[in-house]
mmCIF file of N, CA and C in Angstrom:
data_model
loop_
_atom_site.group_PDB
_atom_site.id
_atom_site.type_symbol
_atom_site.label_atom_id
_atom_site.label_comp_id
_atom_site.label_asym_id
_atom_site.label_seq_id
_atom_site.Cartn_x
_atom_site.Cartn_y
_atom_site.Cartn_z
ATOM 1 N N UNK W 775 0.830 -1.191 0.000
ATOM 2 C CA UNK W 775 0.000 0.000 0.000
ATOM 3 C C UNK W 775 0.867 1.244 0.000
ATOM 4 N N UNK W 776 0.538 2.151 -0.904
ATOM 5 C CA UNK W 776 1.260 3.420 -0.980
ATOM 6 C C UNK W 776 0.551 4.457 -0.119
ATOM 7 N N UNK W 777 1.313 5.350 0.482
ATOM 8 C CA UNK W 777 0.671 6.441 1.231
ATOM 9 C C UNK W 777 -0.120 7.338 0.280
ATOM 10 N N UNK W 778 -1.169 7.950 0.789
ATOM 11 C CA UNK W 778 -2.020 8.799 -0.045
ATOM 12 C C UNK W 778 -1.452 10.204 -0.231
ATOM 13 N N UNK W 779 -0.507 10.613 0.592
ATOM 14 C CA UNK W 779 0.115 11.929 0.470
ATOM 15 C C UNK W 779 1.595 11.833 0.768
ATOM 16 N N UNK W 780 2.317 12.855 0.349
ATOM 17 C CA UNK W 780 3.723 13.025 0.696
ATOM 18 C C UNK W 780 4.626 11.919 0.156
ATOM 19 N N UNK W 781 4.324 11.408 -1.044
ATOM 20 C CA UNK W 781 5.174 10.418 -1.673
ATOM 21 C C UNK W 781 6.108 11.127 -2.635
ATOM 22 N N UNK W 782 7.362 10.886 -2.531
ATOM 23 C CA UNK W 782 8.356 11.521 -3.382
ATOM 24 C C UNK W 782 8.083 11.220 -4.854
ATOM 25 N N UNK W 783 8.079 12.263 -5.674
ATOM 26 C CA UNK W 783 7.878 12.104 -7.104
ATOM 27 C C UNK W 783 6.436 12.128 -7.553
ATOM 28 N N UNK W 784 5.474 12.115 -6.636
ATOM 29 C CA UNK W 784 4.058 12.164 -6.996
ATOM 30 C C UNK W 784 3.560 13.599 -6.942
ATOM 31 N N UNK W 785 2.589 13.911 -7.794
ATOM 32 C CA UNK W 785 1.951 15.226 -7.793
ATOM 33 C C UNK W 785 0.598 15.123 -7.111
ATOM 34 N N UNK W 786 0.204 16.182 -6.423
ATOM 35 C CA UNK W 786 -1.065 16.216 -5.701
ATOM 36 C C UNK W 786 -1.799 17.507 -6.012
ATOM 37 N N UNK W 787 -3.109 17.450 -5.927
ATOM 38 C CA UNK W 787 -3.957 18.624 -6.083
ATOM 39 C C UNK W 787 -4.727 18.806 -4.791
ATOM 40 N N UNK W 788 -4.768 20.033 -4.294
ATOM 41 C CA UNK W 788 -5.547 20.340 -3.087
ATOM 42 C C UNK W 788 -6.445 21.528 -3.389
ATOM 43 N N UNK W 789 -7.660 21.489 -2.879
ATOM 44 C CA UNK W 789 -8.611 22.582 -3.041
ATOM 45 C C UNK W 789 -8.905 23.154 -1.662
ATOM 46 N N UNK W 790 -8.873 24.461 -1.543
ATOM 47 C CA UNK W 790 -9.143 25.140 -0.279
ATOM 48 C C UNK W 790 -10.202 26.203 -0.505
ATOM 49 N N UNK W 791 -11.154 26.268 0.417
ATOM 50 C CA UNK W 791 -12.203 27.270 0.349
ATOM 51 C C UNK W 791 -12.259 28.010 1.669
ATOM 52 N N UNK W 792 -12.778 29.211 1.607
ATOM 53 C CA UNK W 792 -13.025 29.991 2.822
ATOM 54 C C UNK W 792 -14.516 30.306 2.873
ATOM 55 N N UNK W 793 -15.076 30.231 4.060
ATOM 56 C CA UNK W 793 -16.480 30.563 4.238
ATOM 57 C C UNK W 793 -16.716 32.039 3.973
ATOM 58 N N UNK W 794 -17.782 32.338 3.253
ATOM 59 C CA UNK W 794 -18.224 33.706 3.037
ATOM 60 C C UNK W 794 -19.651 33.774 3.556
ATOM 61 N N UNK W 795 -19.888 34.512 4.643
ATOM 62 C CA UNK W 795 -21.241 34.553 5.221
ATOM 63 C C UNK W 795 -22.296 34.901 4.177
ATOM 64 N N UNK W 796 -23.360 34.118 4.150
ATOM 65 C CA UNK W 796 -24.443 34.334 3.206
ATOM 66 C C UNK W 796 -24.198 33.737 1.834
ATOM 67 N N UNK W 797 -23.006 33.199 1.586
ATOM 68 C CA UNK W 797 -22.679 32.638 0.282
ATOM 69 C C UNK W 797 -22.190 31.184 0.351
ATOM 70 N N UNK W 798 -21.352 30.868 1.339
ATOM 71 C CA UNK W 798 -20.829 29.505 1.456
ATOM 72 C C UNK W 798 -20.664 29.129 2.921
ATOM 73 N N UNK W 799 -20.763 27.830 3.183
ATOM 74 C CA UNK W 799 -20.615 27.346 4.551
ATOM 75 C C UNK W 799 -20.000 25.950 4.511
ATOM 76 N N UNK W 800 -19.093 25.700 5.451
ATOM 77 C CA UNK W 800 -18.401 24.426 5.583
ATOM 78 C C UNK W 800 -18.479 24.027 7.044
ATOM 79 N N UNK W 801 -19.074 22.873 7.318
ATOM 80 C CA UNK W 801 -19.271 22.501 8.708
ATOM 81 C C UNK W 801 -19.563 21.014 8.797
ATOM 82 N N UNK W 802 -20.221 20.609 9.874
ATOM 83 C CA UNK W 802 -20.574 19.211 10.091
ATOM 84 C C UNK W 802 -21.904 19.128 10.827
ATOM 85 N N UNK W 803 -22.515 17.953 10.782
ATOM 86 C CA UNK W 803 -23.690 17.645 11.592
ATOM 87 C C UNK W 803 -23.604 16.178 11.985
ATOM 88 N N UNK W 804 -24.373 15.801 12.981
ATOM 89 C CA UNK W 804 -24.405 14.415 13.441
ATOM 90 C C UNK W 804 -25.761 13.825 13.083
ATOM 91 N N UNK W 805 -25.748 12.707 12.372
ATOM 92 C CA UNK W 805 -26.979 12.058 11.958
ATOM 93 C C UNK W 805 -27.771 11.538 13.147
ATOM 94 N N UNK W 806 -29.104 11.517 12.992
ATOM 95 C CA UNK W 806 -29.946 10.985 14.065
ATOM 96 C C UNK W 806 -30.604 9.661 13.693
ATOM 97 N N UNK W 807 -30.385 9.169 12.459
ATOM 98 C CA UNK W 807 -30.905 7.879 12.046
ATOM 99 C C UNK W 807 -32.409 7.827 11.846
ATOM 100 N N UNK W 808 -33.070 8.965 11.866
ATOM 101 C CA UNK W 808 -34.526 9.033 11.746
ATOM 102 C C UNK W 808 -34.918 9.531 10.354
ATOM 103 N N UNK W 809 -36.103 9.134 9.893
ATOM 104 C CA UNK W 809 -36.599 9.689 8.633
ATOM 105 C C UNK W 809 -36.954 11.167 8.797
ATOM 106 N N UNK W 810 -37.089 11.628 10.040
ATOM 107 C CA UNK W 810 -37.225 13.049 10.340
ATOM 108 C C UNK W 810 -35.840 13.517 10.799
ATOM 109 N N UNK W 811 -34.951 13.654 9.823
ATOM 110 C CA UNK W 811 -33.548 13.931 10.107
ATOM 111 C C UNK W 811 -33.281 15.328 10.610
ATOM 112 N N UNK W 812 -32.002 15.639 10.691
ATOM 113 C CA UNK W 812 -31.561 16.916 11.257
ATOM 114 C C UNK W 812 -31.824 18.066 10.298
ATOM 115 N N UNK W 813 -31.964 19.244 10.865
ATOM 116 C CA UNK W 813 -32.038 20.495 10.119
ATOM 117 C C UNK W 813 -30.673 21.162 10.257
ATOM 118 N N UNK W 814 -30.132 21.655 9.156
ATOM 119 C CA UNK W 814 -28.836 22.335 9.171
ATOM 120 C C UNK W 814 -29.049 23.774 8.702
ATOM 121 N N UNK W 815 -28.758 24.716 9.611
ATOM 122 C CA UNK W 815 -28.905 26.138 9.293
ATOM 123 C C UNK W 815 -27.667 26.623 8.549
ATOM 124 N N UNK W 816 -27.878 27.211 7.365
ATOM 125 C CA UNK W 816 -26.776 27.741 6.569
ATOM 126 C C UNK W 816 -26.761 29.269 6.550
ATOM 127 N N UNK W 817 -27.939 29.887 6.704
ATOM 128 C CA UNK W 817 -28.041 31.334 6.572
ATOM 129 C C UNK W 817 -28.325 31.763 5.143
ATOM 130 N N UNK W 818 -28.579 30.798 4.244
ATOM 131 C CA UNK W 818 -28.916 31.073 2.847
ATOM 132 C C UNK W 818 -29.599 29.852 2.261
ATOM 133 N N UNK W 819 -30.268 30.064 1.122
ATOM 134 C CA UNK W 819 -30.867 28.950 0.387
ATOM 135 C C UNK W 819 -29.760 28.287 -0.438
ATOM 136 N N UNK W 820 -29.533 26.993 -0.252
ATOM 137 C CA UNK W 820 -28.438 26.348 -0.973
ATOM 138 C C UNK W 820 -28.760 26.107 -2.448
ATOM 139 N N UNK W 821 -27.733 26.204 -3.273
ATOM 140 C CA UNK W 821 -27.814 25.806 -4.675
ATOM 141 C C UNK W 821 -27.157 24.458 -4.859
ATOM 142 N N UNK W 822 -26.148 24.180 -4.014
ATOM 143 C CA UNK W 822 -25.305 22.995 -4.193
ATOM 144 C C UNK W 822 -24.740 22.590 -2.847
ATOM 145 N N UNK W 823 -24.863 21.313 -2.508
ATOM 146 C CA UNK W 823 -24.298 20.792 -1.261
ATOM 147 C C UNK W 823 -23.573 19.487 -1.576
ATOM 148 N N UNK W 824 -22.391 19.337 -1.009
ATOM 149 C CA UNK W 824 -21.658 18.085 -1.100
ATOM 150 C C UNK W 824 -21.300 17.653 0.309
ATOM 151 N N UNK W 825 -21.514 16.373 0.651
ATOM 152 C CA UNK W 825 -21.174 15.901 1.981
ATOM 153 C C UNK W 825 -20.805 14.435 1.976
ATOM 154 N N UNK W 826 -20.224 14.005 3.098
ATOM 155 C CA UNK W 826 -19.885 12.597 3.311
ATOM 156 C C UNK W 826 -19.752 12.337 4.797
ATOM 157 N N UNK W 827 -19.856 11.080 5.150
ATOM 158 C CA UNK W 827 -19.622 10.685 6.538
ATOM 159 C C UNK W 827 -18.137 10.840 6.831
ATOM 160 N N UNK W 828 -17.816 11.436 7.964
ATOM 161 C CA UNK W 828 -16.402 11.617 8.323
ATOM 162 C C UNK W 828 -16.016 10.751 9.515
ATOM 163 N N UNK W 829 -17.002 10.104 10.132
ATOM 164 C CA UNK W 829 -16.699 9.170 11.216
ATOM 165 C C UNK W 829 -17.201 7.807 10.800
ATOM 166 N N UNK W 830 -16.674 6.772 11.383
ATOM 167 C CA UNK W 830 -17.065 5.416 10.997
ATOM 168 C C UNK W 830 -18.497 5.130 11.424
ATOM 169 N N UNK W 831 -19.090 4.203 10.753
ATOM 170 C CA UNK W 831 -20.449 3.803 11.095
ATOM 171 C C UNK W 831 -21.352 3.752 9.886
ATOM 172 N N UNK W 832 -21.152 4.648 8.924
ATOM 173 C CA UNK W 832 -21.955 4.610 7.711
ATOM 174 C C UNK W 832 -21.342 3.638 6.713
ATOM 175 N N UNK W 833 -22.158 2.797 6.111
ATOM 176 C CA UNK W 833 -21.621 1.815 5.171
ATOM 177 C C UNK W 833 -21.076 2.485 3.921
ATOM 178 N N UNK W 834 -21.490 3.690 3.646
ATOM 179 C CA UNK W 834 -21.022 4.430 2.475
ATOM 180 C C UNK W 834 -20.166 5.616 2.898
ATOM 181 N N UNK W 835 -19.357 5.471 3.920
ATOM 182 C CA UNK W 835 -18.616 6.600 4.468
ATOM 183 C C UNK W 835 -17.554 7.142 3.522
ATOM 184 N N UNK W 836 -17.247 6.427 2.461
ATOM 185 C CA UNK W 836 -16.262 6.897 1.498
ATOM 186 C C UNK W 836 -16.893 7.740 0.392
ATOM 187 N N UNK W 837 -18.214 7.788 0.303
ATOM 188 C CA UNK W 837 -18.906 8.464 -0.786
ATOM 189 C C UNK W 837 -19.084 9.959 -0.532
ATOM 190 N N UNK W 838 -18.761 10.774 -1.514
ATOM 191 C CA UNK W 838 -19.066 12.209 -1.503
ATOM 192 C C UNK W 838 -20.339 12.391 -2.313
ATOM 193 N N UNK W 839 -21.443 12.737 -1.660
ATOM 194 C CA UNK W 839 -22.734 12.893 -2.316
ATOM 195 C C UNK W 839 -22.992 14.362 -2.624
ATOM 196 N N UNK W 840 -23.549 14.634 -3.811
ATOM 197 C CA UNK W 840 -23.867 16.002 -4.239
ATOM 198 C C UNK W 840 -25.341 16.089 -4.598
ATOM 199 N N UNK W 841 -25.999 17.118 -4.089
ATOM 200 C CA UNK W 841 -27.344 17.504 -4.519
ATOM 201 C C UNK W 841 -27.280 18.950 -4.974
ATOM 202 N N UNK W 842 -28.077 19.293 -5.982
ATOM 203 C CA UNK W 842 -28.087 20.688 -6.448
ATOM 204 C C UNK W 842 -29.477 21.088 -6.919
ATOM 205 N N UNK W 843 -29.733 22.382 -6.918
ATOM 206 C CA UNK W 843 -31.049 22.905 -7.257
ATOM 207 C C UNK W 843 -31.243 23.096 -8.762
ATOM 208 N N UNK W 844 -30.225 22.858 -9.565
ATOM 209 C CA UNK W 844 -30.363 22.980 -11.013
ATOM 210 C C UNK W 844 -30.983 21.721 -11.604
ATOM 211 N N UNK W 845 -30.509 20.565 -11.196
ATOM 212 C CA UNK W 845 -31.050 19.311 -11.704
ATOM 213 C C UNK W 845 -32.316 18.891 -10.980
ATOM 214 N N UNK W 846 -32.494 19.345 -9.771
ATOM 215 C CA UNK W 846 -33.660 18.983 -8.954
ATOM 216 C C UNK W 846 -34.313 20.286 -8.530
ATOM 217 N N UNK W 847 -35.413 20.646 -9.167
ATOM 218 C CA UNK W 847 -35.996 21.972 -8.961
ATOM 219 C C UNK W 847 -37.062 22.031 -7.878
ATOM 220 N N UNK W 848 -37.476 20.904 -7.336
ATOM 221 C CA UNK W 848 -38.502 20.886 -6.290
ATOM 222 C C UNK W 848 -38.040 20.038 -5.109
ATOM 223 N N UNK W 849 -38.608 20.288 -3.944
ATOM 224 C CA UNK W 849 -38.400 19.445 -2.776
ATOM 225 C C UNK W 849 -39.409 18.310 -2.835
ATOM 226 N N UNK W 850 -39.153 17.201 -2.298
ATOM 227 C CA UNK W 850 -37.915 16.682 -1.766
ATOM 228 C C UNK W 850 -36.981 16.298 -2.898
ATOM 229 N N UNK W 851 -35.678 16.349 -2.616
ATOM 230 C CA UNK W 851 -34.678 16.118 -3.641
ATOM 231 C C UNK W 851 -34.182 14.673 -3.573
ATOM 232 N N UNK W 852 -34.132 14.024 -4.746
ATOM 233 C CA UNK W 852 -33.754 12.621 -4.826
ATOM 234 C C UNK W 852 -32.556 12.373 -5.738
ATOM 235 N N UNK W 853 -32.352 13.252 -6.724
ATOM 236 C CA UNK W 853 -31.285 13.052 -7.719
ATOM 237 C C UNK W 853 -29.944 13.429 -7.114
ATOM 238 N N UNK W 854 -29.000 12.505 -7.181
ATOM 239 C CA UNK W 854 -27.700 12.779 -6.578
ATOM 240 C C UNK W 854 -26.580 12.327 -7.496
ATOM 241 N N UNK W 855 -25.450 12.970 -7.300
ATOM 242 C CA UNK W 855 -24.204 12.563 -7.935
ATOM 243 C C UNK W 855 -23.263 12.107 -6.839
ATOM 244 N N UNK W 856 -22.400 11.164 -7.159
ATOM 245 C CA UNK W 856 -21.362 10.735 -6.234
ATOM 246 C C UNK W 856 -20.038 11.236 -6.799
ATOM 247 N N UNK W 857 -19.427 12.188 -6.108
ATOM 248 C CA UNK W 857 -18.262 12.898 -6.635
ATOM 249 C C UNK W 857 -17.063 12.004 -6.865
ATOM 250 N N UNK W 858 -16.904 10.961 -6.095
ATOM 251 C CA UNK W 858 -15.737 10.096 -6.244
ATOM 252 C C UNK W 858 -16.098 8.789 -6.955
ATOM 253 N N UNK W 859 -17.046 8.885 -7.880
ATOM 254 C CA UNK W 859 -17.503 7.720 -8.617
ATOM 255 C C UNK W 859 -17.735 8.110 -10.071
ATOM 256 N N UNK W 860 -17.563 7.173 -10.970
ATOM 257 C CA UNK W 860 -17.847 7.407 -12.384
ATOM 258 C C UNK W 860 -19.306 7.097 -12.710
ATOM 259 N N UNK W 861 -20.091 6.749 -11.695
ATOM 260 C CA UNK W 861 -21.495 6.411 -11.903
ATOM 261 C C UNK W 861 -22.281 7.610 -12.409
ATOM 262 N N UNK W 862 -23.329 7.333 -13.165
ATOM 263 C CA UNK W 862 -24.241 8.371 -13.630
ATOM 264 C C UNK W 862 -25.084 8.870 -12.457
ATOM 265 N N UNK W 863 -25.814 9.938 -12.705
ATOM 266 C CA UNK W 863 -26.739 10.452 -11.695
ATOM 267 C C UNK W 863 -27.648 9.328 -11.223
ATOM 268 N N UNK W 864 -27.932 9.319 -9.925
ATOM 269 C CA UNK W 864 -28.804 8.318 -9.327
ATOM 270 C C UNK W 864 -30.037 9.004 -8.768
ATOM 271 N N UNK W 865 -31.185 8.409 -8.965
ATOM 272 C CA UNK W 865 -32.404 8.889 -8.338
ATOM 273 C C UNK W 865 -32.765 7.886 -7.255
ATOM 274 N N UNK W 866 -32.775 8.343 -6.007
ATOM 275 C CA UNK W 866 -33.050 7.463 -4.877
ATOM 276 C C UNK W 866 -34.551 7.248 -4.769
ATOM 277 N N UNK W 867 -34.973 6.027 -5.001
ATOM 278 C CA UNK W 867 -36.401 5.710 -4.926
ATOM 279 C C UNK W 867 -36.759 4.987 -3.637
ATOM 280 N N UNK W 868 -35.795 4.833 -2.741
ATOM 281 C CA UNK W 868 -36.050 4.086 -1.511
ATOM 282 C C UNK W 868 -36.363 4.998 -0.328
ATOM 283 N N UNK W 869 -36.452 6.278 -0.548
ATOM 284 C CA UNK W 869 -36.753 7.295 0.476
ATOM 285 C C UNK W 869 -35.690 7.412 1.548
ATOM 286 N N UNK W 870 -34.484 6.915 1.312
ATOM 287 C CA UNK W 870 -33.458 7.000 2.342
ATOM 288 C C UNK W 870 -32.569 8.224 2.209
ATOM 289 N N UNK W 871 -32.610 8.917 1.088
ATOM 290 C CA UNK W 871 -31.726 10.065 0.893
ATOM 291 C C UNK W 871 -32.498 11.308 0.477
ATOM 292 N N UNK W 872 -33.692 11.472 0.993
ATOM 293 C CA UNK W 872 -34.458 12.676 0.706
ATOM 294 C C UNK W 872 -33.882 13.862 1.452
ATOM 295 N N UNK W 873 -33.809 14.989 0.794
ATOM 296 C CA UNK W 873 -33.343 16.222 1.412
ATOM 297 C C UNK W 873 -34.204 17.365 0.881
ATOM 298 N N UNK W 874 -34.566 18.300 1.743
ATOM 299 C CA UNK W 874 -35.255 19.521 1.326
ATOM 300 C C UNK W 874 -34.291 20.684 1.419
ATOM 301 N N UNK W 875 -34.207 21.490 0.356
ATOM 302 C CA UNK W 875 -33.483 22.753 0.399
ATOM 303 C C UNK W 875 -34.464 23.812 0.876
ATOM 304 N N UNK W 876 -34.099 24.541 1.908
ATOM 305 C CA UNK W 876 -34.962 25.552 2.506
ATOM 306 C C UNK W 876 -34.382 26.943 2.273
ATOM 307 N N UNK W 877 -35.116 27.976 2.657
ATOM 308 C CA UNK W 877 -34.652 29.343 2.436
ATOM 309 C C UNK W 877 -33.411 29.688 3.241
ATOM 310 N N UNK W 878 -33.149 28.951 4.321
ATOM 311 C CA UNK W 878 -31.998 29.272 5.177
ATOM 312 C C UNK W 878 -31.161 28.046 5.552
ATOM 313 N N UNK W 879 -31.318 26.932 4.816
ATOM 314 C CA UNK W 879 -30.542 25.738 5.121
ATOM 315 C C UNK W 879 -31.098 24.516 4.427
ATOM 316 N N UNK W 880 -30.901 23.341 5.041
ATOM 317 C CA UNK W 880 -31.457 22.120 4.478
ATOM 318 C C UNK W 880 -31.930 21.199 5.595
ATOM 319 N N UNK W 881 -32.877 20.348 5.250
ATOM 320 C CA UNK W 881 -33.486 19.413 6.188
ATOM 321 C C UNK W 881 -33.363 18.007 5.618
ATOM 322 N N UNK W 882 -32.775 17.106 6.404
ATOM 323 C CA UNK W 882 -32.651 15.711 6.015
ATOM 324 C C UNK W 882 -34.009 15.038 6.221
ATOM 325 N N UNK W 883 -34.503 14.372 5.196
ATOM 326 C CA UNK W 883 -35.803 13.698 5.265
ATOM 327 C C UNK W 883 -35.693 12.187 5.124
ATOM 328 N N UNK W 884 -34.488 11.659 5.173
ATOM 329 C CA UNK W 884 -34.293 10.222 5.044
ATOM 330 C C UNK W 884 -33.288 9.726 6.064
ATOM 331 N N UNK W 885 -33.182 8.409 6.189
ATOM 332 C CA UNK W 885 -32.274 7.841 7.176
ATOM 333 C C UNK W 885 -31.209 6.952 6.548
ATOM 334 N N UNK W 886 -30.887 7.199 5.279
ATOM 335 C CA UNK W 886 -29.881 6.401 4.591
ATOM 336 C C UNK W 886 -28.470 6.688 5.076
ATOM 337 N N UNK W 887 -27.587 5.717 4.868
ATOM 338 C CA UNK W 887 -26.210 5.850 5.364
ATOM 339 C C UNK W 887 -25.433 6.949 4.663
ATOM 340 N N UNK W 888 -25.850 7.361 3.468
ATOM 341 C CA UNK W 888 -25.156 8.460 2.794
ATOM 342 C C UNK W 888 -25.364 9.793 3.505
ATOM 343 N N UNK W 889 -26.466 9.941 4.256
ATOM 344 C CA UNK W 889 -26.778 11.255 4.814
ATOM 345 C C UNK W 889 -27.165 11.276 6.281
ATOM 346 N N UNK W 890 -27.548 10.128 6.879
ATOM 347 C CA UNK W 890 -28.158 10.255 8.201
ATOM 348 C C UNK W 890 -28.093 8.991 9.061
ATOM 349 N N UNK W 891 -26.957 8.353 9.148
ATOM 350 C CA UNK W 891 -26.814 7.243 10.086
ATOM 351 C C UNK W 891 -26.706 7.809 11.494
ATOM 352 N N UNK W 892 -27.449 7.261 12.442
ATOM 353 C CA UNK W 892 -27.447 7.756 13.813
ATOM 354 C C UNK W 892 -26.053 7.764 14.423
ATOM 355 N N UNK W 893 -25.663 8.903 14.995
ATOM 356 C CA UNK W 893 -24.388 9.044 15.681
ATOM 357 C C UNK W 893 -23.186 9.275 14.775
ATOM 358 N N UNK W 894 -23.372 9.229 13.473
ATOM 359 C CA UNK W 894 -22.268 9.434 12.536
ATOM 360 C C UNK W 894 -22.132 10.926 12.222
ATOM 361 N N UNK W 895 -20.896 11.405 12.193
ATOM 362 C CA UNK W 895 -20.619 12.798 11.847
ATOM 363 C C UNK W 895 -20.469 12.919 10.333
ATOM 364 N N UNK W 896 -21.134 13.910 9.758
ATOM 365 C CA UNK W 896 -21.071 14.196 8.324
ATOM 366 C C UNK W 896 -20.477 15.589 8.145
ATOM 367 N N UNK W 897 -19.519 15.702 7.239
ATOM 368 C CA UNK W 897 -18.982 17.014 6.895
ATOM 369 C C UNK W 897 -19.637 17.461 5.593
ATOM 370 N N UNK W 898 -19.804 18.768 5.429
ATOM 371 C CA UNK W 898 -20.456 19.264 4.216
ATOM 372 C C UNK W 898 -19.857 20.595 3.779
ATOM 373 N N UNK W 899 -20.073 20.897 2.515
ATOM 374 C CA UNK W 899 -19.811 22.216 1.959
ATOM 375 C C UNK W 899 -21.060 22.608 1.190
ATOM 376 N N UNK W 900 -21.468 23.861 1.361
ATOM 377 C CA UNK W 900 -22.689 24.335 0.717
ATOM 378 C C UNK W 900 -22.443 25.716 0.123
ATOM 379 N N UNK W 901 -23.049 25.942 -1.039
ATOM 380 C CA UNK W 901 -22.944 27.230 -1.714
ATOM 381 C C UNK W 901 -24.346 27.749 -2.000
ATOM 382 N N UNK W 902 -24.526 29.058 -1.914
ATOM 383 C CA UNK W 902 -25.847 29.682 -1.973
ATOM 384 C C UNK W 902 -26.402 29.792 -3.381
ATOM 385 N N UNK W 903 -27.704 29.602 -3.477
ATOM 386 C CA UNK W 903 -28.438 29.919 -4.707
ATOM 387 C C UNK W 903 -28.775 31.400 -4.691
ATOM 388 N N UNK W 904 -29.165 31.855 -3.545
ATOM 389 C CA UNK W 904 -29.477 33.273 -3.335
ATOM 390 C C UNK W 904 -28.822 33.642 -2.009
ATOM 391 N N UNK W 905 -28.010 34.673 -1.966
ATOM 392 C CA UNK W 905 -27.343 35.038 -0.710
ATOM 393 C C UNK W 905 -28.332 35.234 0.428
ATOM 394 N N UNK W 906 -27.851 35.091 1.657
ATOM 395 C CA UNK W 906 -28.680 35.162 2.854
ATOM 396 C C UNK W 906 -29.495 36.425 2.980
ATOM 397 N N UNK W 907 -28.947 37.538 2.595
ATOM 398 C CA UNK W 907 -29.675 38.807 2.604
ATOM 399 C C UNK W 907 -29.612 39.385 1.205
ATOM 400 N N UNK W 908 -30.747 39.805 0.683
ATOM 401 C CA UNK W 908 -30.787 40.340 -0.676
ATOM 402 C C UNK W 908 -30.263 41.773 -0.690
ATOM 403 N N UNK W 909 -30.003 42.326 -1.876
ATOM 404 C CA UNK W 909 -29.539 43.720 -1.955
ATOM 405 C C UNK W 909 -30.519 44.725 -1.347
ATOM 406 N N UNK W 910 -31.790 44.308 -1.196
ATOM 407 C CA UNK W 910 -32.801 45.187 -0.632
ATOM 408 C C UNK W 910 -33.030 44.898 0.844
ATOM 409 N N UNK W 911 -32.093 44.166 1.465
ATOM 410 C CA UNK W 911 -32.126 43.842 2.890
ATOM 411 C C UNK W 911 -33.379 43.058 3.278
ATOM 412 N N UNK W 912 -33.794 42.152 2.389
ATOM 413 C CA UNK W 912 -34.904 41.250 2.697
ATOM 414 C C UNK W 912 -34.362 39.827 2.781
ATOM 415 N N UNK W 913 -35.164 38.908 3.283
ATOM 416 C CA UNK W 913 -34.743 37.527 3.434
ATOM 417 C C UNK W 913 -34.912 36.767 2.118
ATOM 418 N N UNK W 914 -34.204 35.643 2.005
ATOM 419 C CA UNK W 914 -34.281 34.830 0.803
ATOM 420 C C UNK W 914 -35.628 34.125 0.690
ATOM 421 N N UNK W 915 -35.946 33.709 -0.510
ATOM 422 C CA UNK W 915 -37.204 33.023 -0.787
ATOM 423 C C UNK W 915 -37.076 31.532 -0.535
ATOM 424 N N UNK W 916 -38.171 30.911 -0.113
ATOM 425 C CA UNK W 916 -38.213 29.454 -0.004
ATOM 426 C C UNK W 916 -38.409 28.880 -1.406
ATOM 427 N N UNK W 917 -38.242 27.573 -1.532
ATOM 428 C CA UNK W 917 -38.431 26.924 -2.841
ATOM 429 C C UNK W 917 -39.887 26.748 -3.145
#
């Protein structure tokens, strides 16, 4: 087995982001294992979210799952991409990976291992569809 980093002669790519209030957020949540999953406050309506399990316990803890408001225009959202897979878009028909995009965050509506195994920590990155406060100092719209 080769180390994943710091190998002499190998090239690596790293991506770094900084949080911008009302535009992007990077954080974590802990799954509750319920079909009435956790609510995550972002401070904006998300356009795109990518997350994965960062602690052991989820059978799919290696998967980076992506949901976005361009391919899925209504709640609940079922169409997902797996960032570290060559698989085509998947539509979850088993109700385990439902997610609602809200005006100020997202709500987990399923209990699948990709998004909501009880006690498992999930890390995420989210980017806004509409910034948290509009130019007219009003709140963002719900979907």
